[in-house]
Amino acid sequence: MSAAEEIVTEAPAVEAVPKRAMTLGLGPSLVVLAALCLAPLFVKNFIIFQMTMLLIYALAVLALNILTGGSGQFSLGQSAFYAVGAYTSAILMEHANMNYALTLPIAGVICFGFGYLFGKPALRLSGVYLALATFALATAMPQLLKLGFFEHWTGGVQGLVVTKPDAPFGLPMSQDMWLYYFTLAITIGMSIASVNMLKSRSGRSF
């Protein structure tokens, strides 16, 4: 028998604490929604436009949360996919004189196709390798949009300037206010769809 004996004891299992849902309750959600709906009535158009930009960025974060927060994959290329959708809508509005609302589903289809073409070869990548691949895409996208071949459509280094839409049906509100409420409705719809998807069987598999 050795002079010192090592006694190994197995620690008792500790039950994992379930994660709390990252969603607000019904009461706080209604308060936030009411604040978002009433805020444009008390601020100037410049502030309303800044609030609209926040909602637009929130949509980008929703998409990134599904990939990074839901499946744990790290992506740095969301700006590239966002640029494809934005330029699709802008080109259709500027060159095809299409209604701004009708350009959104078309932009979604184009982004889906673009994402599929990029995601298919990237299926074998994960972790830092996926991050590097998506970072390369995000870095290359601004240069691709400035190429002479696309300059007629994208405006090159000048970009595209589109006119803010007027409120339909003669509603008594400014262009900025209507654009805000239009964006808010889309953001709410996408938020509900995102939460429902993450709670579905596919979302749990993510």
Short mmCIF file of C-alpha atoms in Angstrom, two decimals:
data_model
loop_
_atom_site.label_atom_id
_atom_site.label_comp_id
_atom_site.label_asym_id
_atom_site.label_seq_id
_atom_site.Cartn_x
_atom_site.Cartn_y
_atom_site.Cartn_z
CA MET A 1 0.00 0.00 0.00
CA SER A 2 1.36 3.43 -0.92
CA ALA A 3 2.03 6.05 1.71
CA ALA A 4 -0.61 8.36 0.34
CA GLU A 5 -3.85 7.27 -1.12
CA GLU A 6 -5.78 9.48 -3.50
CA ILE A 7 -9.43 9.34 -2.80
CA VAL A 8 -11.55 10.40 -5.74
CA THR A 9 -15.11 11.25 -4.93
CA GLU A 10 -17.70 12.01 -7.53
CA ALA A 11 -19.39 15.35 -7.02
CA PRO A 12 -23.16 15.25 -6.90
CA ALA A 13 -24.90 16.30 -10.08
CA VAL A 14 -26.16 19.86 -10.09
CA GLU A 15 -29.38 20.55 -11.90
CA ALA A 16 -28.95 23.17 -14.61
CA VAL A 17 -30.87 26.35 -14.18
CA PRO A 18 -33.16 26.88 -17.18
CA LYS A 19 -32.51 29.97 -19.22
CA ARG A 20 -35.04 32.73 -18.99
CA ALA A 21 -36.80 33.70 -22.17
CA MET A 22 -35.35 36.72 -23.91
CA THR A 23 -38.79 38.16 -24.54
CA LEU A 24 -40.85 40.72 -22.67
CA GLY A 25 -44.11 39.84 -21.00
CA LEU A 26 -47.44 40.97 -22.36
CA GLY A 27 -47.66 44.06 -20.14
CA PRO A 28 -44.17 45.47 -20.88
CA SER A 29 -44.59 44.64 -24.58
CA LEU A 30 -47.80 46.69 -24.76
CA VAL A 31 -46.11 49.60 -22.96
CA VAL A 32 -43.17 49.57 -25.38
CA LEU A 33 -45.53 49.30 -28.35
CA ALA A 34 -47.61 52.23 -27.10
CA ALA A 35 -44.46 54.31 -26.60
CA LEU A 36 -43.27 53.51 -30.13
CA CYS A 37 -46.65 54.44 -31.60
CA LEU A 38 -47.05 57.71 -29.68
CA ALA A 39 -43.46 59.00 -29.80
CA PRO A 40 -43.66 60.48 -33.36
CA LEU A 41 -46.54 62.71 -32.25
CA PHE A 42 -44.29 64.65 -29.88
CA VAL A 43 -40.96 64.97 -31.72
CA LYS A 44 -39.71 66.68 -34.86
CA ASN A 45 -39.31 65.03 -38.25
CA PHE A 46 -35.54 64.73 -37.85
CA ILE A 47 -35.96 62.70 -34.66
CA ILE A 48 -38.66 60.60 -36.35
CA PHE A 49 -36.23 59.80 -39.18
CA GLN A 50 -33.56 58.76 -36.67
CA MET A 51 -36.10 56.50 -34.95
CA THR A 52 -36.89 54.97 -38.34
CA MET A 53 -33.21 54.20 -38.84
CA LEU A 54 -33.14 52.49 -35.43
CA LEU A 55 -36.01 50.25 -36.51
CA ILE A 56 -34.19 49.42 -39.74
CA TYR A 57 -31.10 48.41 -37.79
CA ALA A 58 -33.32 46.41 -35.44
CA LEU A 59 -34.44 44.34 -38.43
CA ALA A 60 -30.79 43.57 -39.22
CA VAL A 61 -30.21 42.54 -35.60
CA LEU A 62 -33.23 40.22 -35.74
CA ALA A 63 -31.73 38.37 -38.68
CA LEU A 64 -28.32 38.20 -37.01
CA ASN A 65 -29.89 36.91 -33.78
CA ILE A 66 -31.38 33.92 -35.60
CA LEU A 67 -27.93 32.93 -36.88
CA THR A 68 -25.70 33.91 -33.96
CA GLY A 69 -28.07 33.82 -31.01
CA GLY A 70 -30.12 30.87 -32.21
CA SER A 71 -27.61 28.54 -33.86
CA GLY A 72 -24.38 29.84 -32.33
CA GLN A 73 -22.69 30.59 -35.66
CA PHE A 74 -20.67 33.78 -35.89
CA SER A 75 -21.29 35.90 -38.98
CA LEU A 76 -19.71 39.19 -40.00
CA GLY A 77 -21.38 39.41 -43.39
CA GLN A 78 -24.91 40.54 -42.53
CA SER A 79 -24.20 43.97 -43.99
CA ALA A 80 -23.60 42.40 -47.41
CA PHE A 81 -26.99 40.68 -47.45
CA TYR A 82 -28.61 43.85 -46.15
CA ALA A 83 -26.96 45.83 -48.96
CA VAL A 84 -28.34 43.43 -51.57
CA GLY A 85 -31.87 43.92 -50.26
CA ALA A 86 -31.53 47.69 -49.96
CA TYR A 87 -30.13 48.11 -53.45
CA THR A 88 -32.78 45.80 -54.90
CA SER A 89 -35.54 47.99 -53.48
CA ALA A 90 -33.78 51.21 -54.48
CA ILE A 91 -33.14 50.02 -58.04
CA LEU A 92 -36.73 48.91 -58.51
CA MET A 93 -38.00 52.25 -57.17
CA GLU A 94 -35.56 54.37 -59.16
CA HIS A 95 -35.31 52.53 -62.48
CA ALA A 96 -38.60 50.60 -62.64
CA ASN A 97 -40.81 53.18 -60.88
CA MET A 98 -42.20 50.40 -58.68
CA ASN A 99 -44.17 51.10 -55.54
CA TYR A 100 -41.93 50.95 -52.47
CA ALA A 101 -44.13 48.39 -50.70
CA LEU A 102 -44.02 46.00 -53.66
CA THR A 103 -40.22 46.05 -53.76
CA LEU A 104 -39.90 44.48 -50.30
CA PRO A 105 -41.03 40.90 -51.13
CA ILE A 106 -38.93 41.00 -54.32
CA ALA A 107 -35.91 42.13 -52.30
CA GLY A 108 -36.58 39.26 -49.88
CA VAL A 109 -36.57 36.72 -52.71
CA ILE A 110 -33.34 38.17 -54.17
CA CYS A 111 -31.67 38.09 -50.75
CA PHE A 112 -32.81 34.52 -50.22
CA GLY A 113 -31.23 33.49 -53.53
CA PHE A 114 -28.03 35.40 -52.76
CA GLY A 115 -27.83 33.88 -49.29
CA TYR A 116 -28.40 30.39 -50.68
CA LEU A 117 -25.62 30.79 -53.27
CA PHE A 118 -23.22 31.95 -50.57
CA GLY A 119 -24.42 29.57 -47.87
CA LYS A 120 -24.27 26.40 -49.98
CA PRO A 121 -20.45 26.28 -50.21
CA ALA A 122 -20.15 27.63 -46.65
CA LEU A 123 -22.07 24.71 -45.12
CA ARG A 124 -18.83 22.99 -44.12
CA LEU A 125 -17.55 26.09 -42.33
CA SER A 126 -18.17 26.97 -38.71
CA GLY A 127 -16.70 29.06 -35.94
CA VAL A 128 -13.81 31.31 -36.91
CA TYR A 129 -13.76 29.96 -40.48
CA LEU A 130 -17.35 31.00 -41.09
CA ALA A 131 -16.59 34.39 -39.52
CA LEU A 132 -13.64 34.90 -41.89
CA ALA A 133 -15.66 33.87 -44.94
CA THR A 134 -18.52 36.22 -44.09
CA PHE A 135 -16.06 39.00 -43.26
CA ALA A 136 -14.53 38.61 -46.73
CA LEU A 137 -18.01 38.93 -48.25
CA ALA A 138 -18.77 42.07 -46.24
CA THR A 139 -15.43 43.60 -47.28
CA ALA A 140 -15.88 42.80 -50.96
CA MET A 141 -19.50 43.93 -51.31
CA PRO A 142 -18.91 47.74 -51.31
CA GLN A 143 -16.26 47.34 -54.00
CA LEU A 144 -18.51 45.13 -56.11
CA LEU A 145 -21.30 47.71 -55.99
CA LYS A 146 -18.91 50.37 -57.32
CA LEU A 147 -17.79 48.40 -60.38
CA GLY A 148 -18.42 50.07 -63.71
CA PHE A 149 -20.58 47.14 -64.81
CA PHE A 150 -23.09 47.89 -62.02
CA GLU A 151 -22.66 51.67 -61.91
CA HIS A 152 -25.72 52.40 -64.02
CA TRP A 153 -27.89 50.48 -61.55
CA THR A 154 -26.19 51.18 -58.23
CA GLY A 155 -25.00 54.73 -58.85
CA GLY A 156 -21.38 53.77 -58.22
CA VAL A 157 -19.66 55.77 -55.51
CA GLN A 158 -22.57 58.22 -55.42
CA GLY A 159 -25.13 55.58 -54.55
CA LEU A 160 -28.85 55.94 -55.15
CA VAL A 161 -31.11 58.63 -53.74
CA VAL A 162 -34.79 57.72 -53.53
CA THR A 163 -37.71 59.94 -52.59
CA LYS A 164 -39.49 59.35 -49.31
CA PRO A 165 -43.00 57.98 -49.90
CA ASP A 166 -46.04 60.10 -49.22
CA ALA A 167 -48.70 58.87 -46.82
CA PRO A 168 -51.42 56.96 -48.72
CA PHE A 169 -55.14 57.68 -48.73
CA GLY A 170 -54.51 61.33 -47.92
CA LEU A 171 -53.51 60.61 -44.32
CA PRO A 172 -52.54 63.84 -42.51
CA MET A 173 -48.95 62.99 -41.68
CA SER A 174 -45.51 63.88 -42.98
CA GLN A 175 -43.35 61.64 -45.13
CA ASP A 176 -41.05 60.90 -42.19
CA MET A 177 -43.95 59.96 -39.93
CA TRP A 178 -45.51 57.65 -42.51
CA LEU A 179 -42.15 56.01 -43.23
CA TYR A 180 -41.71 55.45 -39.49
CA TYR A 181 -45.09 53.78 -39.01
CA PHE A 182 -44.59 51.70 -42.16
CA THR A 183 -41.20 50.51 -40.86
CA LEU A 184 -42.63 49.93 -37.38
CA ALA A 185 -45.36 47.66 -38.77
CA ILE A 186 -42.78 45.59 -40.67
CA THR A 187 -40.50 45.42 -37.62
CA ILE A 188 -43.33 44.17 -35.40
CA GLY A 189 -44.34 41.57 -37.97
CA MET A 190 -40.77 40.32 -38.40
CA SER A 191 -40.24 40.25 -34.62
CA ILE A 192 -43.32 38.07 -34.11
CA ALA A 193 -42.26 35.79 -36.97
CA SER A 194 -38.73 35.53 -35.56
CA VAL A 195 -39.90 34.63 -32.05
CA ASN A 196 -42.37 32.06 -33.39
CA MET A 197 -39.72 30.49 -35.59
CA LEU A 198 -37.19 30.19 -32.73
CA LYS A 199 -39.88 28.54 -30.59
CA SER A 200 -40.79 26.08 -33.34
CA ARG A 201 -39.21 22.67 -33.91
CA SER A 202 -36.77 24.15 -36.42
CA GLY A 203 -35.83 26.92 -34.00
CA ARG A 204 -35.18 24.45 -31.20
CA SER A 205 -32.94 22.45 -33.53
CA PHE A 206 -30.95 25.66 -34.15
#
